[in-house]
């Protein structure tokens, strides 16, 4: 291992932690017997946006992070350029 | 009053049977009357880990179905007289575990013992759900590794929804037992830290069992690690966890195996 990679290396444990947090936020919705909130939000947001702009299913990302104090909902919609803007 | 404790994890191979045997022996060593029940029907191993494999005559299924009396199936430990084992059946199907039958056996055991430890099989099917069904307390055994943490999260969800206590609207007491932990690797960022796992699973910690050669040595000998080598790092960690289960406040430390100069020089290579 070179000295440079020694200082630059990204350790694997934080990656594990982040992957688990995202995965479990999704899975907890399903296992608790409640409908999958994230999937449902994704469908409905997509339907609303599609009334005005045509977007692909894959271009909508919905992420939910649950904490004991606060939860955040992150929605990212990729909208096509001028050519595909009209539905 | 008797407590029914389930040792569960979802994932296999994380240390449920090792922990059931070690905690059972530690509690019995402290004077409590303890029975450890193997719920892994068809793949029993608690008898082997506790060194009683040649003494099994009747099993849990025989008692559940009324083919044997409880006293005929209970195996008393040869080292600790207040420690008993109720083995699983090796030949029968896990569907033979009926909810009423298990409840009846547990109620009978409640009159004889202080602790009834249910060693759950891996998975989330019948054996696992029956092991947790009537529990008052759960110990969720987790390795600091992604698949184990994910499965533990799933099991915590089941403990909160599918147990008798949960269905009555009570909360089942849940504790995290982190096993095979290597503090040095966690410090180097190669392994999830205690705090990471606690933050993700958000249940209280009952103990940290360090990765150690002593665990395999104990199972080779057919003796719980708390009896085979009580002074070893995992031995002390399990004794501390057992005291916390009894409600004592014990400072949380991660014991290490002390090595002499010879061990320091050659211990790793000899492993």
Tab-separated table of C-alpha atoms in Angstrom:
chain	number	residue	atom	x	y	z
A	1	UNK	CA	0.000	0.000	0.000
A	2	UNK	CA	1.458	3.359	-0.980
A	3	UNK	CA	1.604	6.220	1.463
A	4	UNK	CA	-0.940	8.141	-0.628
A	5	UNK	CA	-3.515	5.372	-0.619
A	6	UNK	CA	-2.917	4.965	3.100
A	7	UNK	CA	-4.145	8.510	3.692
A	8	UNK	CA	-6.844	8.442	1.023
A	9	UNK	CA	-8.389	5.087	1.686
A	10	UNK	CA	-12.067	5.031	2.475
A	11	UNK	CA	-12.782	2.538	5.178
A	12	UNK	CA	-15.550	0.013	4.595
A	13	UNK	CA	-17.479	0.253	7.877
A	14	UNK	CA	-19.039	3.685	7.120
A	15	UNK	CA	-20.196	2.291	3.759
A	16	UNK	CA	-21.840	-0.648	5.560
A	17	UNK	CA	-23.521	1.720	7.975
A	18	UNK	CA	-24.911	3.957	5.249
A	19	UNK	CA	-26.162	1.042	3.123
A	20	UNK	CA	-27.934	-0.465	6.128
A	21	UNK	CA	-29.589	2.807	7.096
A	22	UNK	CA	-31.065	3.292	3.628
A	23	UNK	CA	-32.127	-0.349	3.235
A	24	UNK	CA	-33.757	-0.597	6.643
A	25	UNK	CA	-35.664	2.656	6.194
A	26	UNK	CA	-37.387	0.963	3.254
A	27	UNK	CA	-37.824	-2.454	4.836
A	28	UNK	CA	-39.291	-1.207	8.098
A	29	UNK	CA	-42.260	0.206	6.199
A	30	UNK	CA	-43.024	-3.196	4.720
A	31	UNK	CA	-42.478	-5.385	7.766
A	32	UNK	CA	-44.560	-3.297	10.144
A	33	UNK	CA	-47.660	-4.380	8.205
A	34	UNK	CA	-48.156	-0.812	6.932
A	35	UNK	CA	-48.205	-0.181	3.201
A	36	UNK	CA	-44.822	0.735	1.829
A	37	UNK	CA	-44.997	4.466	2.368
A	38	UNK	CA	-41.998	5.241	0.198
A	39	UNK	CA	-43.300	3.232	-2.784
A	40	UNK	CA	-46.742	4.788	-2.447
A	41	UNK	CA	-45.348	8.316	-2.277
A	42	UNK	CA	-43.238	7.583	-5.319
A	43	UNK	CA	-46.283	6.486	-7.358
A	44	UNK	CA	-48.413	9.452	-6.362
A	45	UNK	CA	-45.702	12.045	-6.878
A	46	UNK	CA	-45.003	10.542	-10.275
A	47	UNK	CA	-48.695	10.752	-11.223
A	48	UNK	CA	-48.895	14.442	-10.258
A	49	UNK	CA	-45.716	15.385	-12.090
A	50	UNK	CA	-46.813	13.438	-15.166
A	51	UNK	CA	-49.897	15.639	-15.546
A	52	UNK	CA	-47.519	18.372	-16.615
A	53	UNK	CA	-44.211	16.805	-17.611
A	54	UNK	CA	-43.451	13.322	-18.904
A	55	UNK	CA	-40.937	11.690	-16.582
A	56	UNK	CA	-39.680	8.132	-16.544
A	57	UNK	CA	-40.388	5.886	-13.597
A	58	UNK	CA	-36.662	5.462	-12.991
A	59	UNK	CA	-36.076	9.206	-12.821
A	60	UNK	CA	-37.906	9.646	-9.518
A	61	UNK	CA	-35.918	8.874	-6.361
A	62	UNK	CA	-37.657	8.914	-3.013
A	63	UNK	CA	-35.564	8.390	0.114
A	64	UNK	CA	-36.718	8.417	3.675
A	65	UNK	CA	-34.398	8.669	6.664
A	66	UNK	CA	-35.930	7.941	10.032
A	67	UNK	CA	-34.337	9.069	13.249
A	68	UNK	CA	-35.633	9.063	16.777
A	69	UNK	CA	-36.161	12.837	16.724
A	70	UNK	CA	-36.626	13.758	13.100
A	71	UNK	CA	-37.327	12.064	9.792
A	72	UNK	CA	-36.476	13.477	6.399
A	73	UNK	CA	-38.039	12.771	3.033
A	74	UNK	CA	-35.805	13.360	0.066
A	75	UNK	CA	-37.401	13.536	-3.399
A	76	UNK	CA	-35.355	13.870	-6.540
A	77	UNK	CA	-37.073	14.135	-9.937
A	78	UNK	CA	-35.088	14.218	-13.120
A	79	UNK	CA	-36.964	16.184	-15.788
A	80	UNK	CA	-36.111	15.715	-19.477
A	81	UNK	CA	-34.770	18.564	-21.635
A	82	UNK	CA	-36.992	20.830	-23.884
A	83	UNK	CA	-37.537	18.115	-26.544
A	84	UNK	CA	-39.416	15.782	-24.209
A	85	UNK	CA	-40.952	18.433	-21.965
A	86	UNK	CA	-44.493	18.197	-23.347
A	87	UNK	CA	-46.529	15.171	-22.430
B	1	UNK	CA	-41.034	-15.238	39.158
B	2	UNK	CA	-39.916	-17.305	36.185
B	3	UNK	CA	-38.786	-15.478	33.075
B	4	UNK	CA	-38.999	-16.861	29.563
B	5	UNK	CA	-36.068	-15.566	27.526
B	6	UNK	CA	-35.695	-16.120	23.785
B	7	UNK	CA	-32.261	-16.021	22.182
B	8	UNK	CA	-32.871	-15.120	18.557
B	9	UNK	CA	-31.222	-13.474	15.532
B	10	UNK	CA	-32.828	-14.287	12.206
B	11	UNK	CA	-29.484	-15.071	10.640
B	12	UNK	CA	-27.771	-18.394	11.256
B	13	UNK	CA	-24.274	-18.856	12.620
B	14	UNK	CA	-24.109	-15.662	14.661
B	15	UNK	CA	-23.929	-17.408	18.041
B	16	UNK	CA	-27.454	-18.137	19.290
B	17	UNK	CA	-26.661	-21.625	20.605
B	18	UNK	CA	-23.265	-20.566	21.989
B	19	UNK	CA	-24.956	-17.637	23.737
B	20	UNK	CA	-27.897	-19.709	25.027
B	21	UNK	CA	-25.511	-22.219	26.582
B	22	UNK	CA	-23.112	-19.584	27.949
B	23	UNK	CA	-25.838	-17.354	29.452
B	24	UNK	CA	-27.705	-20.381	30.825
B	25	UNK	CA	-24.574	-21.668	32.554
B	26	UNK	CA	-23.672	-18.189	33.848
B	27	UNK	CA	-27.152	-17.687	35.357
B	28	UNK	CA	-27.099	-21.183	36.860
B	29	UNK	CA	-23.617	-20.543	38.272
B	30	UNK	CA	-25.101	-17.581	40.132
B	31	UNK	CA	-27.580	-19.934	41.830
B	32	UNK	CA	-30.677	-19.528	39.643
B	33	UNK	CA	-32.543	-22.571	38.376
B	34	UNK	CA	-32.175	-22.560	34.595
B	35	UNK	CA	-33.482	-24.657	31.717
B	36	UNK	CA	-32.301	-24.161	28.140
B	37	UNK	CA	-34.659	-25.399	25.406
B	38	UNK	CA	-33.542	-26.206	21.879
B	39	UNK	CA	-36.234	-25.126	19.385
B	40	UNK	CA	-34.256	-26.152	16.317
B	41	UNK	CA	-36.338	-29.203	15.443
B	42	UNK	CA	-34.528	-31.374	12.911
B	43	UNK	CA	-31.174	-29.627	13.375
B	44	UNK	CA	-30.586	-29.785	17.101
B	45	UNK	CA	-27.169	-28.752	18.393
B	46	UNK	CA	-27.586	-27.370	21.880
B	47	UNK	CA	-27.145	-30.912	23.261
B	48	UNK	CA	-23.774	-31.144	21.482
B	49	UNK	CA	-22.566	-27.688	22.535
B	50	UNK	CA	-23.503	-28.516	26.154
B	51	UNK	CA	-21.912	-31.963	26.031
B	52	UNK	CA	-25.123	-33.951	26.579
B	53	UNK	CA	-25.527	-35.501	23.115
B	54	UNK	CA	-25.270	-39.049	24.388
B	55	UNK	CA	-27.831	-38.539	27.125
B	56	UNK	CA	-30.807	-37.545	24.949
B	57	UNK	CA	-33.720	-39.978	25.316
B	58	UNK	CA	-36.891	-37.903	24.951
B	59	UNK	CA	-37.225	-34.435	23.455
B	60	UNK	CA	-39.385	-31.309	23.290
B	61	UNK	CA	-41.717	-32.764	20.638
B	62	UNK	CA	-42.311	-35.915	22.741
B	63	UNK	CA	-43.341	-33.679	25.645
B	64	UNK	CA	-45.441	-31.336	23.471
B	65	UNK	CA	-47.319	-34.322	22.046
B	66	UNK	CA	-47.724	-35.985	25.421
B	67	UNK	CA	-45.563	-39.020	24.581
B	68	UNK	CA	-43.172	-38.326	27.427
B	69	UNK	CA	-43.319	-36.523	30.756
B	70	UNK	CA	-41.321	-33.349	31.160
B	71	UNK	CA	-39.076	-34.959	33.781
B	72	UNK	CA	-38.213	-37.790	31.404
B	73	UNK	CA	-37.033	-35.356	28.739
B	74	UNK	CA	-35.121	-32.883	30.915
B	75	UNK	CA	-31.374	-33.544	31.040
B	76	UNK	CA	-29.611	-32.266	34.121
B	77	UNK	CA	-26.163	-30.799	33.509
B	78	UNK	CA	-23.340	-32.852	35.047
B	79	UNK	CA	-21.363	-29.782	36.121
B	80	UNK	CA	-24.148	-27.558	37.480
B	81	UNK	CA	-27.056	-29.292	39.173
B	82	UNK	CA	-29.431	-26.330	38.732
B	83	UNK	CA	-28.885	-26.239	34.935
B	84	UNK	CA	-31.062	-28.403	32.687
B	85	UNK	CA	-31.467	-28.928	28.976
B	86	UNK	CA	-34.578	-29.793	26.987
B	87	UNK	CA	-33.351	-31.074	23.617
B	88	UNK	CA	-35.080	-30.710	20.259
B	89	UNK	CA	-36.154	-33.665	18.176
B	90	UNK	CA	-33.699	-34.648	15.473
B	91	UNK	CA	-36.149	-36.714	13.425
B	92	UNK	CA	-39.512	-34.981	13.637
B	93	UNK	CA	-40.902	-32.147	11.611
B	94	UNK	CA	-41.005	-28.619	13.038
B	95	UNK	CA	-44.749	-28.501	12.327
B	96	UNK	CA	-45.136	-30.834	15.303
B	97	UNK	CA	-44.598	-27.760	17.509
B	98	UNK	CA	-48.138	-26.621	18.286
B	99	UNK	CA	-48.740	-23.309	19.971
B	100	UNK	CA	-50.894	-24.869	22.715
B	101	UNK	CA	-48.387	-27.655	23.300
B	102	UNK	CA	-45.457	-25.242	23.633
B	103	UNK	CA	-47.485	-22.977	25.951
B	104	UNK	CA	-48.353	-25.953	28.167
B	105	UNK	CA	-44.696	-27.085	28.411
B	106	UNK	CA	-43.525	-23.542	29.189
B	107	UNK	CA	-46.147	-23.153	31.923
B	108	UNK	CA	-45.019	-26.393	33.493
B	109	UNK	CA	-41.387	-25.225	33.336
B	110	UNK	CA	-42.293	-21.864	34.889
B	111	UNK	CA	-43.106	-23.693	38.113
B	112	UNK	CA	-39.728	-25.409	38.317
B	113	UNK	CA	-37.248	-22.840	37.023
B	114	UNK	CA	-36.242	-19.181	37.371
B	115	UNK	CA	-35.084	-18.863	33.765
B	116	UNK	CA	-36.431	-20.636	30.704
B	117	UNK	CA	-34.063	-19.909	27.836
B	118	UNK	CA	-35.457	-20.661	24.373
B	119	UNK	CA	-32.672	-21.191	21.830
B	120	UNK	CA	-34.324	-20.167	18.548
B	121	UNK	CA	-33.455	-21.683	15.184
B	122	UNK	CA	-32.339	-19.354	12.390
B	123	UNK	CA	-34.965	-18.012	9.999
B	124	UNK	CA	-38.434	-16.655	10.644
B	125	UNK	CA	-40.477	-19.820	10.257
B	126	UNK	CA	-42.346	-21.996	12.709
B	127	UNK	CA	-39.460	-22.985	15.000
B	128	UNK	CA	-38.355	-19.369	15.349
B	129	UNK	CA	-41.861	-17.971	15.858
B	130	UNK	CA	-42.651	-20.668	18.444
B	131	UNK	CA	-39.411	-19.916	20.334
B	132	UNK	CA	-40.311	-16.211	20.639
B	133	UNK	CA	-44.083	-16.583	20.952
B	134	UNK	CA	-44.358	-16.741	24.762
B	135	UNK	CA	-41.186	-14.848	25.702
B	136	UNK	CA	-41.001	-12.132	28.343
B	137	UNK	CA	-37.480	-11.071	27.343
B	138	UNK	CA	-35.551	-11.331	24.074
B	139	UNK	CA	-31.822	-11.355	23.489
B	140	UNK	CA	-31.111	-10.468	19.864
B	141	UNK	CA	-27.713	-11.890	18.898
B	142	UNK	CA	-26.030	-9.787	16.213
B	143	UNK	CA	-22.641	-9.811	14.500
B	144	UNK	CA	-21.195	-6.455	13.404
B	145	UNK	CA	-21.873	-7.312	9.777
B	146	UNK	CA	-24.522	-6.073	7.295
B	147	UNK	CA	-26.568	-9.244	6.774
B	148	UNK	CA	-26.739	-10.003	10.482
B	149	UNK	CA	-27.843	-6.437	11.329
B	150	UNK	CA	-30.513	-6.514	8.627
B	151	UNK	CA	-31.900	-9.840	9.861
B	152	UNK	CA	-31.850	-8.635	13.470
B	153	UNK	CA	-33.900	-5.617	12.416
B	154	UNK	CA	-36.449	-7.954	10.880
B	155	UNK	CA	-36.544	-10.109	14.019
B	156	UNK	CA	-37.055	-7.019	16.213
B	157	UNK	CA	-40.086	-6.202	14.029
B	158	UNK	CA	-41.469	-9.711	14.626
B	159	UNK	CA	-40.830	-9.490	18.378
B	160	UNK	CA	-42.893	-6.292	18.402
B	161	UNK	CA	-45.777	-7.757	16.407
B	162	UNK	CA	-45.979	-11.549	16.575
B	163	UNK	CA	-45.334	-12.377	20.234
B	164	UNK	CA	-48.075	-12.988	22.774
B	165	UNK	CA	-46.972	-9.928	24.754
B	166	UNK	CA	-47.024	-7.679	21.682
B	167	UNK	CA	-50.480	-8.897	20.703
B	168	UNK	CA	-51.774	-8.034	24.172
B	169	UNK	CA	-50.384	-4.529	23.721
B	170	UNK	CA	-47.441	-5.051	26.115
B	171	UNK	CA	-43.885	-4.372	25.079
B	172	UNK	CA	-41.491	-7.274	25.060
B	173	UNK	CA	-38.156	-6.442	26.709
B	174	UNK	CA	-35.459	-6.579	24.013
B	175	UNK	CA	-31.680	-6.593	24.408
B	176	UNK	CA	-28.879	-6.567	21.906
B	177	UNK	CA	-25.984	-9.003	22.336
B	178	UNK	CA	-23.193	-8.078	19.961
B	179	UNK	CA	-21.033	-11.130	19.290
B	180	UNK	CA	-17.764	-11.784	17.433
B	181	UNK	CA	-16.764	-8.165	17.951
B	182	UNK	CA	-13.212	-7.136	17.152
B	183	UNK	CA	-12.492	-3.718	18.701
B	184	UNK	CA	-9.241	-3.292	16.746
B	185	UNK	CA	-10.923	-3.826	13.368
B	186	UNK	CA	-13.809	-1.529	14.371
B	187	UNK	CA	-11.265	1.142	15.301
B	188	UNK	CA	-9.610	0.798	11.890
B	189	UNK	CA	-12.980	1.316	10.180
B	190	UNK	CA	-13.106	-2.273	8.907
B	191	UNK	CA	-16.027	-3.332	11.055
B	192	UNK	CA	-19.266	-1.674	12.190
B	193	UNK	CA	-18.760	-0.126	15.615
B	194	UNK	CA	-20.886	-0.853	18.664
B	195	UNK	CA	-22.415	2.634	18.344
B	196	UNK	CA	-23.262	2.057	14.656
B	197	UNK	CA	-25.170	-1.145	15.398
B	198	UNK	CA	-26.909	0.434	18.401
B	199	UNK	CA	-27.944	3.461	16.372
B	200	UNK	CA	-29.349	1.320	13.556
B	201	UNK	CA	-31.213	-1.220	15.702
B	202	UNK	CA	-32.034	1.136	18.608
B	203	UNK	CA	-32.476	-1.459	21.328
B	204	UNK	CA	-30.423	-1.460	24.556
B	205	UNK	CA	-27.136	-3.342	24.736
B	206	UNK	CA	-26.828	-6.305	27.127
B	207	UNK	CA	-23.241	-7.211	26.257
B	208	UNK	CA	-20.382	-7.292	23.783
B	209	UNK	CA	-18.742	-10.666	23.234
B	210	UNK	CA	-15.306	-10.283	21.672
B	211	UNK	CA	-14.188	-12.556	18.852
B	212	UNK	CA	-12.171	-15.271	20.555
B	213	UNK	CA	-10.632	-18.687	20.021
B	214	UNK	CA	-12.100	-19.727	23.350
B	215	UNK	CA	-15.593	-20.104	21.875
B	216	UNK	CA	-14.543	-22.869	19.477
B	217	UNK	CA	-12.421	-24.522	22.152
B	218	UNK	CA	-15.452	-24.662	24.459
B	219	UNK	CA	-17.746	-26.164	21.814
B	220	UNK	CA	-15.046	-28.721	20.951
B	221	UNK	CA	-15.188	-29.776	24.595
B	222	UNK	CA	-18.981	-29.760	24.829
B	223	UNK	CA	-18.958	-27.140	27.564
B	224	UNK	CA	-20.470	-23.630	27.644
B	225	UNK	CA	-17.640	-21.080	27.417
B	226	UNK	CA	-18.659	-19.688	30.815
B	227	UNK	CA	-17.852	-23.078	32.362
B	228	UNK	CA	-15.017	-24.203	30.103
B	229	UNK	CA	-13.016	-21.033	30.692
B	230	UNK	CA	-14.819	-18.535	32.919
B	231	UNK	CA	-11.762	-16.251	33.036
B	232	UNK	CA	-11.504	-15.971	29.248
B	233	UNK	CA	-12.635	-12.790	27.471
B	234	UNK	CA	-15.916	-14.274	26.143
B	235	UNK	CA	-16.456	-16.055	29.482
B	236	UNK	CA	-16.255	-12.781	31.404
B	237	UNK	CA	-18.344	-10.956	28.798
B	238	UNK	CA	-21.137	-13.545	29.099
B	239	UNK	CA	-21.000	-13.434	32.914
B	240	UNK	CA	-21.398	-9.635	32.749
B	241	UNK	CA	-24.319	-9.984	30.315
B	242	UNK	CA	-26.000	-12.509	32.641
B	243	UNK	CA	-25.702	-10.079	35.573
B	244	UNK	CA	-27.273	-7.321	33.457
B	245	UNK	CA	-30.129	-9.678	32.572
B	246	UNK	CA	-30.750	-10.038	36.308
B	247	UNK	CA	-31.036	-6.263	36.542
B	248	UNK	CA	-27.619	-5.502	37.981
B	249	UNK	CA	-25.729	-2.465	36.730
B	250	UNK	CA	-22.406	-3.634	35.352
B	251	UNK	CA	-20.002	-1.251	33.649
B	252	UNK	CA	-19.788	-2.027	29.960
B	253	UNK	CA	-16.325	-3.124	28.910
B	254	UNK	CA	-15.000	-5.350	26.165
B	255	UNK	CA	-12.870	-7.965	27.910
B	256	UNK	CA	-9.691	-9.126	26.176
B	257	UNK	CA	-7.863	-12.420	26.451
B	258	UNK	CA	-4.699	-11.879	28.450
B	259	UNK	CA	-1.703	-13.404	26.783
B	260	UNK	CA	1.665	-14.047	28.361
B	261	UNK	CA	4.848	-13.167	26.503
B	262	UNK	CA	4.835	-16.587	24.874
B	263	UNK	CA	1.221	-16.161	23.799
B	264	UNK	CA	1.939	-12.708	22.422
B	265	UNK	CA	4.809	-14.047	20.340
B	266	UNK	CA	3.248	-17.269	19.155
B	267	UNK	CA	-0.459	-17.095	19.962
B	268	UNK	CA	-1.608	-15.855	16.577
B	269	UNK	CA	0.405	-18.329	14.591
B	270	UNK	CA	-0.632	-21.264	16.716
B	271	UNK	CA	-4.311	-20.529	16.124
